[in-house]
mmCIF file with all atom_site columns, C-alpha atoms in Angstrom:
data_model
loop_
_atom_site.group_PDB
_atom_site.id
_atom_site.type_symbol
_atom_site.label_atom_id
_atom_site.label_alt_id
_atom_site.label_comp_id
_atom_site.label_asym_id
_atom_site.label_entity_id
_atom_site.label_seq_id
_atom_site.pdbx_PDB_ins_code
_atom_site.Cartn_x
_atom_site.Cartn_y
_atom_site.Cartn_z
_atom_site.occupancy
_atom_site.B_iso_or_equiv
_atom_site.pdbx_formal_charge
_atom_site.auth_seq_id
_atom_site.auth_comp_id
_atom_site.auth_asym_id
_atom_site.auth_atom_id
_atom_site.pdbx_PDB_model_num
ATOM 1  C CA . MET A 1 1  ? 215.639 135.519 46.850 1.00 0.00 ? 1  MET A CA 1
ATOM 2  C CA . GLU A 1 2  ? 218.917 134.710 45.213 1.00 0.00 ? 2  GLU A CA 1
ATOM 3  C CA . MET A 1 3  ? 220.197 132.203 47.799 1.00 0.00 ? 3  MET A CA 1
ATOM 4  C CA . ARG A 1 4  ? 217.094 131.034 49.540 1.00 0.00 ? 4  ARG A CA 1
ATOM 5  C CA . TRP A 1 5  ? 216.086 127.937 47.559 1.00 0.00 ? 5  TRP A CA 1
ATOM 6  C CA . GLU A 1 6  ? 217.640 124.686 46.577 1.00 0.00 ? 6  GLU A CA 1
ATOM 7  C CA . ARG A 1 7  ? 217.148 123.273 43.136 1.00 0.00 ? 7  ARG A CA 1
ATOM 8  C CA . ALA A 1 8  ? 214.573 120.532 42.968 1.00 0.00 ? 8  ALA A CA 1
ATOM 9  C CA . VAL A 1 9  ? 215.733 117.128 41.703 1.00 0.00 ? 9  VAL A CA 1
ATOM 10 C CA . ALA A 1 10 ? 213.551 114.173 40.521 1.00 0.00 ? 10 ALA A CA 1
ATOM 11 C CA . ASP A 1 11 ? 213.553 111.736 37.672 1.00 0.00 ? 11 ASP A CA 1
ATOM 12 C CA . GLY A 1 12 ? 210.323 113.190 36.248 1.00 0.00 ? 12 GLY A CA 1
ATOM 13 C CA . LEU A 1 13 ? 211.395 116.856 36.097 1.00 0.00 ? 13 LEU A CA 1
ATOM 14 C CA . PRO A 1 14 ? 212.552 118.126 32.749 1.00 0.00 ? 14 PRO A CA 1
ATOM 15 C CA . ALA A 1 15 ? 216.301 118.584 32.536 1.00 0.00 ? 15 ALA A CA 1
ATOM 16 C CA . ASP A 1 16 ? 216.064 121.888 30.576 1.00 0.00 ? 16 ASP A CA 1
ATOM 17 C CA . VAL A 1 17 ? 214.128 123.718 33.283 1.00 0.00 ? 17 VAL A CA 1
ATOM 18 C CA . SER A 1 18 ? 215.462 124.484 36.762 1.00 0.00 ? 18 SER A CA 1
ATOM 19 C CA . HIS A 1 19 ? 212.788 124.332 39.516 1.00 0.00 ? 19 HIS A CA 1
ATOM 20 C CA . ALA A 1 20 ? 213.016 125.507 43.168 1.00 0.00 ? 20 ALA A CA 1
ATOM 21 C CA . PHE A 1 21 ? 212.296 122.930 45.826 1.00 0.00 ? 21 PHE A CA 1
ATOM 22 C CA . GLY A 1 22 ? 209.479 124.152 48.099 1.00 0.00 ? 22 GLY A CA 1
ATOM 23 C CA . ILE A 1 23 ? 207.837 122.214 50.869 1.00 0.00 ? 23 ILE A CA 1
ATOM 24 C CA . PHE A 1 24 ? 205.889 118.975 51.048 1.00 0.00 ? 24 PHE A CA 1
ATOM 25 C CA . ASP A 1 25 ? 208.092 117.457 48.314 1.00 0.00 ? 25 ASP A CA 1
ATOM 26 C CA . ARG A 1 26 ? 206.873 119.960 45.634 1.00 0.00 ? 26 ARG A CA 1
ATOM 27 C CA . THR A 1 27 ? 208.474 122.685 43.637 1.00 0.00 ? 27 THR A CA 1
ATOM 28 C CA . LEU A 1 28 ? 207.424 126.254 44.228 1.00 0.00 ? 28 LEU A CA 1
ATOM 29 C CA . CYS A 1 29 ? 205.256 125.974 41.086 1.00 0.00 ? 29 CYS A CA 1
ATOM 30 C CA . GLU A 1 30 ? 203.362 122.965 42.633 1.00 0.00 ? 30 GLU A CA 1
ATOM 31 C CA . ILE A 1 31 ? 204.949 120.143 40.643 1.00 0.00 ? 31 ILE A CA 1
ATOM 32 C CA . GLN A 1 32 ? 205.090 116.878 42.690 1.00 0.00 ? 32 GLN A CA 1
ATOM 33 C CA . GLU A 1 33 ? 207.144 113.934 41.490 1.00 0.00 ? 33 GLU A CA 1
ATOM 34 C CA . ALA A 1 34 ? 207.957 110.679 43.288 1.00 0.00 ? 34 ALA A CA 1
ATOM 35 C CA . GLY A 1 35 ? 211.275 110.849 44.976 1.00 0.00 ? 35 GLY A CA 1
ATOM 36 C CA . MET A 1 36 ? 211.704 114.656 44.619 1.00 0.00 ? 36 MET A CA 1
ATOM 37 C CA . SER A 1 37 ? 214.328 116.111 46.930 1.00 0.00 ? 37 SER A CA 1
ATOM 38 C CA . PRO A 1 38 ? 216.330 119.342 47.299 1.00 0.00 ? 38 PRO A CA 1
ATOM 39 C CA . SER A 1 39 ? 219.765 119.276 45.904 1.00 0.00 ? 39 SER A CA 1
ATOM 40 C CA . ASP A 1 40 ? 222.864 120.631 47.494 1.00 0.00 ? 40 ASP A CA 1
ATOM 41 C CA . HIS A 1 41 ? 222.865 123.339 44.707 1.00 0.00 ? 41 HIS A CA 1
ATOM 42 C CA . TRP A 1 42 ? 221.204 126.735 44.731 1.00 0.00 ? 42 TRP A CA 1
ATOM 43 C CA . TRP A 1 43 ? 218.120 127.389 42.565 1.00 0.00 ? 43 TRP A CA 1
ATOM 44 C CA . LEU A 1 44 ? 219.114 130.649 40.810 1.00 0.00 ? 44 LEU A CA 1
ATOM 45 C CA . PRO A 1 45 ? 216.027 132.627 39.678 1.00 0.00 ? 45 PRO A CA 1
ATOM 46 C CA . LYS A 1 46 ? 218.059 134.861 37.327 1.00 0.00 ? 46 LYS A CA 1
ATOM 47 C CA . ARG A 1 47 ? 219.381 131.929 35.252 1.00 0.00 ? 47 ARG A CA 1
ATOM 48 C CA . GLU A 1 48 ? 217.888 131.670 31.805 1.00 0.00 ? 48 GLU A CA 1
ATOM 49 C CA . ASN A 1 49 ? 216.437 128.166 32.464 1.00 0.00 ? 49 ASN A CA 1
ATOM 50 C CA . ALA A 1 50 ? 214.793 129.042 35.787 1.00 0.00 ? 50 ALA A CA 1
ATOM 51 C CA . CYS A 1 51 ? 211.092 128.192 35.890 1.00 0.00 ? 51 CYS A CA 1
ATOM 52 C CA . GLY A 1 52 ? 209.044 131.398 35.671 1.00 0.00 ? 52 GLY A CA 1
ATOM 53 C CA . ALA A 1 53 ? 206.309 130.163 37.907 1.00 0.00 ? 53 ALA A CA 1
ATOM 54 C CA . CYS A 1 54 ? 208.880 129.165 40.608 1.00 0.00 ? 54 CYS A CA 1
ATOM 55 C CA . ARG A 1 55 ? 210.451 132.647 40.208 1.00 0.00 ? 55 ARG A CA 1
ATOM 56 C CA . GLU A 1 56 ? 207.032 134.299 40.652 1.00 0.00 ? 56 GLU A CA 1
ATOM 57 C CA . ALA A 1 57 ? 206.215 132.219 43.740 1.00 0.00 ? 57 ALA A CA 1
ATOM 58 C CA . ALA A 1 58 ? 209.648 132.850 45.281 1.00 0.00 ? 58 ALA A CA 1
ATOM 59 C CA . GLY A 1 59 ? 209.123 136.568 44.783 1.00 0.00 ? 59 GLY A CA 1
ATOM 60 C CA . VAL A 1 60 ? 205.766 136.481 46.614 1.00 0.00 ? 60 VAL A CA 1
ATOM 61 C CA . ILE A 1 61 ? 207.252 134.402 49.465 1.00 0.00 ? 61 ILE A CA 1
ATOM 62 C CA . ASP A 1 62 ? 210.327 136.582 49.742 1.00 0.00 ? 62 ASP A CA 1
ATOM 63 C CA . ASP A 1 63 ? 208.198 139.809 49.941 1.00 0.00 ? 63 ASP A CA 1
ATOM 64 C CA . ARG A 1 64 ? 206.499 138.299 53.084 1.00 0.00 ? 64 ARG A CA 1
ATOM 65 C CA . TRP A 1 65 ? 209.795 137.748 54.913 1.00 0.00 ? 65 TRP A CA 1
ATOM 66 C CA . PRO A 1 66 ? 211.024 140.379 57.300 1.00 0.00 ? 66 PRO A CA 1
ATOM 67 C CA . GLN A 1 67 ? 213.912 142.368 55.829 1.00 0.00 ? 67 GLN A CA 1
ATOM 68 C CA . ALA A 1 68 ? 216.223 141.258 58.583 1.00 0.00 ? 68 ALA A CA 1
ATOM 69 C CA . MET A 1 69 ? 215.688 137.590 57.638 1.00 0.00 ? 69 MET A CA 1
ATOM 70 C CA . ARG A 1 70 ? 216.428 137.987 53.805 1.00 0.00 ? 70 ARG A CA 1
ATOM 71 C CA . GLY A 1 71 ? 220.247 137.703 53.984 1.00 0.00 ? 71 GLY A CA 1
ATOM 72 C CA . GLU A 1 72 ? 222.364 134.629 53.271 1.00 0.00 ? 72 GLU A CA 1
ATOM 73 C CA . ASP A 1 73 ? 223.028 134.092 56.928 1.00 0.00 ? 73 ASP A CA 1
ATOM 74 C CA . ALA A 1 74 ? 219.311 133.789 57.752 1.00 0.00 ? 74 ALA A CA 1
ATOM 75 C CA . ARG A 1 75 ? 218.818 130.966 55.244 1.00 0.00 ? 75 ARG A CA 1
ATOM 76 C CA . VAL A 1 76 ? 218.569 127.318 56.405 1.00 0.00 ? 76 VAL A CA 1
ATOM 77 C CA . SER A 1 77 ? 219.096 124.562 53.860 1.00 0.00 ? 77 SER A CA 1
ATOM 78 C CA . VAL A 1 78 ? 216.272 121.995 53.757 1.00 0.00 ? 78 VAL A CA 1
ATOM 79 C CA . ALA A 1 79 ? 218.619 119.374 52.338 1.00 0.00 ? 79 ALA A CA 1
ATOM 80 C CA . ARG A 1 80 ? 221.142 119.793 55.106 1.00 0.00 ? 80 ARG A CA 1
ATOM 81 C CA . GLN A 1 81 ? 218.556 119.833 57.839 1.00 0.00 ? 81 GLN A CA 1
ATOM 82 C CA . ARG A 1 82 ? 217.194 116.479 56.578 1.00 0.00 ? 82 ARG A CA 1
ATOM 83 C CA . ARG A 1 83 ? 220.543 114.870 56.793 1.00 0.00 ? 83 ARG A CA 1
ATOM 84 C CA . VAL A 1 84 ? 221.151 116.219 60.291 1.00 0.00 ? 84 VAL A CA 1
ATOM 85 C CA . ASN A 1 85 ? 217.736 115.225 61.590 1.00 0.00 ? 85 ASN A CA 1
ATOM 86 C CA . PRO A 1 86 ? 215.543 113.351 59.102 1.00 0.00 ? 86 PRO A CA 1
ATOM 87 C CA . MET A 1 87 ? 212.640 113.099 61.543 1.00 0.00 ? 87 MET A CA 1
ATOM 88 C CA . SER A 1 88 ? 212.258 116.892 61.920 1.00 0.00 ? 88 SER A CA 1
ATOM 89 C CA . PHE A 1 89 ? 210.039 117.096 58.840 1.00 0.00 ? 89 PHE A CA 1
#
């Protein structure tokens, strides 16, 4: 779970809480803000300012993944995919 999520960025998100970018332009804890996107930076669940609800959701999702797909090499960046092929989402 450590390196699977990008940090969510949007003007409406509080600066003092770090949220994980999920899918459909929402955080893992279901916050949706206009213009939200994934950043190029990791969302780190062990950081003191990491959203607890995002951390919980990330744990549930991670538990569903096959063990072989949990390593850093298996991860694909949403932000980087969008830049390569913006029509793929």
